[in-house]
Amino acid sequence: GMSIQSIREKINLSLYDSKESVLNLFKIGSFIIASFILSLLVYQFGFSPNQETKDWIIIAIKASFIFYVLKYFIDILFSYKIYAFFKETWFEGLLLFLIIINALSRSFLDESILFWLGHQLELFHLENFYMLFIQFYFFILVGIEITKASTKFSLINISPPQLLILSFFILILVGTGLLMMPEMTSEVEYMPFFDALFTSISASCVTGLIVVDTATYFTQKGHIILMLLIQLGGLNILSFATLFAIFSKKGLGIKHQTIIQNHFSSESLLSGKGLIRKIFFFSLFIEIIGIILLYFSWNPELKFQHVEEQLFYSLFHSVSAFNNAGFTLFTDGLHHPLLHHSFNVHIIIGVLILFGAIGFPVIEDLLDIKRIKRAITSPLNRLKLSTRISLYTSIILIIFGMVMFYFLEQKNSLNNMNISAQLITSFFHSITRTAGFNTVDISMVGTPMLIIFIFLMFIGGAPGSFGGGIKTSTFAIILYSAMNTIRGKKKIEIGKRTVHSKLIHKAFSIFLFASSAIFICIFILSISDGDKGLMPIAFEAVSAFSTVGLSTGITPDLSFVGKVVIMLSMFIGRIGTLTLAFALSRKIDSHNHEYPSAHLTVG
């Protein structure tokens, strides 16, 4: 008798000639159909079509499922190693399986399983549950298709920094388009292009400066789009592309890995793929904990209409805080009358910001089980040097900011508060230097504290974090370098390690680039918006460049030129000063010969 394997081999041999062309046809078809259905779903989400159109959309979706089921079976037919194929495509397979089961249950039992599930769990309005599932499915599907296409990126002659910039451009433009759809806004018919662009840049670059009141201007759908932009912009779209590549197991190009390694400052190229998986699950884990804690901590006087709304508010603020974005769904931010004294909410959001600003490499090192075990047996096994620098600098800056806020703001924003409230408020505002949430009215804060804020925002978060600014490690290296120069030391040593001169040059370049960018920004703003006063303008400029999002409240009133300057500032600040410098520079031929030393007088 013939075994199944030999039958399969016979089939495979007879199909071998047509394999390539058939699979390519299905690939192209899959991409076109997925894009088409996604645009239909976007249309349904953003414009309120009538019932007849909705029915047509559902028919189109069902028809497309037939195609995907067929494609999956054709893929099985053509694959030589069937077990490996299932292992590789388990995610697609699982989703398709759910859809087939759902379709069967509809035709035989008159009720779809998803409806029944939704009913049992008393979830949403049942129709929505099904549509949500479908939207999620196509979102993932298009993601997988785009990733398969994006692994071809290495064929296009484009450097990792350029690719990074391009990915942000695309995200911002897509975000702008989505925010302009009629269903996104509640007060106006649709959001004007310029305002939508500003908001999309602010969300994608996790800044949080706003020209409209996020709470009242957008509908819940608008808030969902903002949240997605924050999440995608924060984790950086390429990390998402990588994640999809992991799901489709087609391997990562070196180019993808270089971007991820630079973006998250990881040590080796190989760790790029594992790093993204860790980053993704870690982010998800922290955000979920944030959601749960916030859900139970809202002030009971905040009258949420239903459980879903309370859940959504928790979700939105958890994502916004962890990604250091500073967007909130309350008109006065956390300074809202009912949140002003919700100190538990302040602490939860503060801790989420801290996790987002301390950087993944640090967290990875801190939570590394092997390292902890080694440290218990021999105390000399300490944290990596980069971790120690990031950690200590962050802690010192937080304490410094807290102490300054506490003493400088006694007569201003901390007036009439008891001591514990003053301490929590000071702590919160010292942490929020990377995120842009506020529990006091920033326009009330005195000039001395604003100057301290500018200093703290300029330094920003740790490398490989969601925080902006020049980064804590850059600041530490510059400080050490200056101190050693004053002492007359040749080499810079930190914790029994010598810092390479390349790093020092890099740190100074970043510092110079950032200060120049901010200086130019303040200069132009002083011409276009001089009437706002120098302090608010300088504060706004640093906040935009360091993607913080704290503002004394002048953002909506800026002139057209002023807003353009702030948008550019957020974009350049987010992409990272060095990425931009690298993207613009070309390779320079180096020579081995050396000119005689120059003697210059400095200082």
Coordinates of C-alpha atoms in Angstrom, one line a residue, residues 150-395:
S150 CA 9.1 44.9 3.5
T151 CA 11.7 42.1 3.6
K152 CA 12.3 43.1 0.0
F153 CA 13.3 46.5 1.3
S154 CA 16.9 45.5 1.3
L155 CA 16.8 45.3 -2.4
I156 CA 16.0 49.0 -2.6
N157 CA 19.0 51.2 -2.0
I158 CA 17.8 52.9 1.2
S159 CA 19.8 53.3 4.4
P160 CA 18.3 52.2 7.8
P161 CA 17.9 55.8 9.0
Q162 CA 16.2 56.8 5.8
L163 CA 13.9 53.8 6.2
L164 CA 13.1 54.9 9.7
I165 CA 12.2 58.4 8.6
L166 CA 10.1 57.1 5.8
S167 CA 8.2 54.8 8.1
F168 CA 7.4 57.8 10.4
F169 CA 6.3 59.9 7.3
I170 CA 3.9 57.2 6.2
L171 CA 2.5 56.7 9.7
I172 CA 2.0 60.5 10.1
L173 CA 0.3 60.8 6.7
V174 CA -2.0 57.8 7.3
G175 CA -2.8 59.2 10.7
T176 CA -3.7 62.6 9.3
G177 CA -6.0 61.0 6.7
L178 CA -7.8 58.9 9.3
L179 CA -8.2 61.9 11.7
M180 CA -9.9 63.9 8.9
M181 CA -12.7 61.4 8.5
P182 CA -16.2 62.7 9.5
E183 CA -16.8 60.1 12.2
M184 CA -13.6 61.1 14.2
T185 CA -14.7 64.5 15.3
S186 CA -17.8 65.5 17.3
E187 CA -18.0 69.3 17.0
V188 CA -17.0 69.9 13.3
E189 CA -17.9 68.1 10.1
Y190 CA -14.3 67.0 9.6
M191 CA -10.9 68.1 11.1
P192 CA -9.0 70.7 9.0
F193 CA -5.9 69.2 7.3
F194 CA -3.4 71.4 9.1
D195 CA -4.8 70.6 12.6
A196 CA -5.0 66.9 11.7
L197 CA -1.4 66.9 10.6
F198 CA -0.3 68.6 13.8
T199 CA -2.2 66.1 15.9
S200 CA -1.0 63.2 13.9
I201 CA 2.7 64.3 14.3
S202 CA 2.1 64.9 18.0
A203 CA 0.6 61.5 18.5
S204 CA 3.1 59.5 16.3
C205 CA 6.0 61.3 17.8
V206 CA 4.6 60.6 21.3
T207 CA 4.7 64.3 22.2
G208 CA 1.3 65.4 23.4
L209 CA 1.2 69.0 22.3
I210 CA -2.4 69.7 21.1
V211 CA -4.1 72.4 19.1
V212 CA -7.6 71.1 19.9
D213 CA -9.1 69.8 23.1
T214 CA -8.6 66.0 22.8
A215 CA -11.4 65.3 25.3
T216 CA -14.2 67.1 23.5
Y217 CA -13.1 67.5 19.9
F218 CA -12.8 63.9 19.0
T219 CA -15.3 61.1 19.2
Q220 CA -14.4 57.7 20.7
K221 CA -13.4 56.5 17.2
G222 CA -11.0 59.5 17.0
H223 CA -9.6 58.6 20.4
I224 CA -9.0 55.0 19.1
I225 CA -7.0 56.4 16.1
L226 CA -5.0 58.6 18.4
M227 CA -4.2 55.7 20.7
L228 CA -3.1 53.5 17.7
L229 CA -0.8 56.3 16.5
I230 CA 0.7 56.6 20.0
Q231 CA 1.3 52.9 20.2
L232 CA 2.7 52.5 16.7
G233 CA 4.8 55.7 16.9
G234 CA 6.1 54.8 20.4
L235 CA 7.1 51.2 19.6
N236 CA 8.2 52.5 16.2
I237 CA 6.5 51.1 13.2
L238 CA 9.5 49.1 12.2
S239 CA 9.4 47.1 15.4
F240 CA 5.9 46.3 14.4
A241 CA 7.1 45.3 11.0
T242 CA 9.6 43.1 12.7
L243 CA 7.0 41.6 14.9
F244 CA 5.0 40.6 11.9
A245 CA 8.2 39.2 10.4
I246 CA 8.6 37.0 13.5
F247 CA 5.0 35.8 13.1
S248 CA 5.6 35.0 9.4
K249 CA 9.0 33.5 10.4
K250 CA 10.4 34.6 7.1
G251 CA 13.5 36.0 8.8
L252 CA 14.8 39.5 9.2
G253 CA 17.0 41.3 6.9
I254 CA 20.2 42.8 8.4
K255 CA 18.8 46.2 7.5
H256 CA 15.7 45.6 9.7
Q257 CA 17.9 44.5 12.5
T258 CA 20.3 47.5 12.3
I259 CA 17.3 49.8 12.6
I260 CA 16.0 48.0 15.6
Q261 CA 19.4 47.8 17.2
N262 CA 20.0 51.6 16.8
H263 CA 16.5 52.5 17.8
F264 CA 16.6 50.5 21.0
S265 CA 20.4 50.7 21.6
S266 CA 20.8 47.0 21.9
E267 CA 24.2 45.5 22.0
S268 CA 24.4 42.9 19.3
L269 CA 22.7 42.5 15.9
L270 CA 21.4 39.0 16.7
S271 CA 19.5 40.3 19.7
G272 CA 17.3 42.5 17.4
K273 CA 14.7 39.8 16.8
G274 CA 14.6 38.5 20.3
L275 CA 14.7 42.0 21.6
I276 CA 11.6 43.1 19.7
R277 CA 9.6 40.1 21.0
K278 CA 10.7 40.9 24.5
I279 CA 9.9 44.6 24.0
F280 CA 6.5 43.9 22.6
F281 CA 5.4 41.4 25.3
F282 CA 6.9 43.5 28.0
S283 CA 5.0 46.6 26.8
L284 CA 1.8 44.7 26.5
F285 CA 2.3 43.3 30.0
I286 CA 3.0 46.7 31.6
E287 CA 0.1 48.3 29.7
I288 CA -2.3 45.6 30.8
I289 CA -1.3 46.0 34.4
G290 CA -1.7 49.8 34.0
I291 CA -5.2 49.3 32.6
I292 CA -6.3 47.1 35.5
L293 CA -4.9 49.4 38.2
L294 CA -6.4 52.5 36.5
Y295 CA -9.7 50.9 36.0
F296 CA -10.1 50.5 39.8
S297 CA -8.6 53.8 40.7
W298 CA -10.7 56.4 38.9
N299 CA -12.6 58.8 41.2
P300 CA -16.2 57.4 41.6
E301 CA -17.5 60.9 40.9
L302 CA -16.3 60.6 37.3
K303 CA -19.5 59.4 35.9
F304 CA -18.6 56.9 33.2
Q305 CA -21.6 56.0 31.0
H306 CA -20.9 52.3 31.0
V307 CA -18.2 49.7 31.9
E308 CA -16.8 49.9 28.4
E309 CA -16.2 53.6 28.6
Q310 CA -14.3 53.2 32.0
L311 CA -12.3 50.4 30.4
F312 CA -11.5 52.5 27.4
Y313 CA -10.3 55.5 29.5
S314 CA -8.1 53.1 31.4
L315 CA -6.7 51.6 28.2
F316 CA -6.1 55.0 26.6
H317 CA -4.3 56.5 29.6
S318 CA -2.2 53.4 30.2
V319 CA -1.0 53.4 26.6
S320 CA -0.4 57.2 26.6
A321 CA 1.5 57.1 29.9
F322 CA 3.7 54.1 29.1
N323 CA 4.6 55.5 25.7
N324 CA 5.3 58.8 27.4
A325 CA 2.8 60.6 25.1
G326 CA 1.0 62.8 27.5
F327 CA -2.4 62.7 25.7
T328 CA -5.4 62.6 28.1
L329 CA -9.1 62.3 27.6
F330 CA -9.8 65.1 30.2
T331 CA -10.1 68.7 29.2
D332 CA -7.5 70.0 31.8
G333 CA -5.4 66.9 31.7
L334 CA -4.9 65.3 35.1
H335 CA -5.5 68.9 36.5
H336 CA -9.2 68.1 35.9
P337 CA -11.2 69.0 39.0
L338 CA -12.2 65.4 39.7
L339 CA -8.6 64.1 39.2
H340 CA -6.7 66.9 40.8
H341 CA -6.7 64.9 44.1
S342 CA -6.8 61.4 42.7
F343 CA -3.2 60.7 44.0
N344 CA -3.5 56.9 43.3
V345 CA -4.1 57.7 39.7
H346 CA -1.1 60.1 39.6
I347 CA 1.1 57.5 41.1
I348 CA 0.0 54.7 38.7
I349 CA 0.5 57.1 35.7
G350 CA 3.9 58.2 37.2
V351 CA 5.1 54.6 37.5
L352 CA 4.0 53.8 33.9
I353 CA 5.9 56.9 32.6
L354 CA 8.9 55.8 34.6
F355 CA 8.9 52.3 33.0
G356 CA 8.6 53.9 29.6
A357 CA 11.3 56.4 30.1
I358 CA 13.9 54.2 31.7
G359 CA 14.6 52.3 28.5
F360 CA 14.3 48.6 27.5
P361 CA 17.9 47.7 27.8
V362 CA 17.9 48.8 31.4
I363 CA 14.7 46.9 32.3
E364 CA 16.0 43.8 30.5
D365 CA 19.2 44.0 32.5
L366 CA 17.4 44.6 35.8
L367 CA 15.0 41.7 35.3
D368 CA 17.6 39.3 33.8
I369 CA 17.1 36.1 35.9
K370 CA 20.6 34.8 35.2
R371 CA 22.2 38.1 36.3
I372 CA 20.1 38.1 39.5
K373 CA 21.1 34.5 40.3
R374 CA 24.8 35.4 39.7
A375 CA 24.5 38.5 41.8
I376 CA 23.2 36.5 44.8
T377 CA 26.2 34.2 44.7
S378 CA 28.8 36.8 43.9
P379 CA 27.9 40.4 44.6
L380 CA 30.6 41.6 42.1
N381 CA 28.3 40.6 39.2
R382 CA 26.7 44.0 38.9
L383 CA 24.5 45.6 36.3
K384 CA 26.0 46.5 33.0
L385 CA 27.7 49.9 32.9
S386 CA 25.2 51.4 30.5
T387 CA 22.4 50.3 32.8
R388 CA 24.1 51.8 35.8
I389 CA 24.6 55.1 34.0
S390 CA 21.0 55.3 32.8
L391 CA 19.6 54.2 36.1
Y392 CA 21.7 56.5 38.4
T393 CA 21.3 59.5 36.1
S394 CA 17.5 59.0 35.9
I395 CA 17.2 58.7 39.7

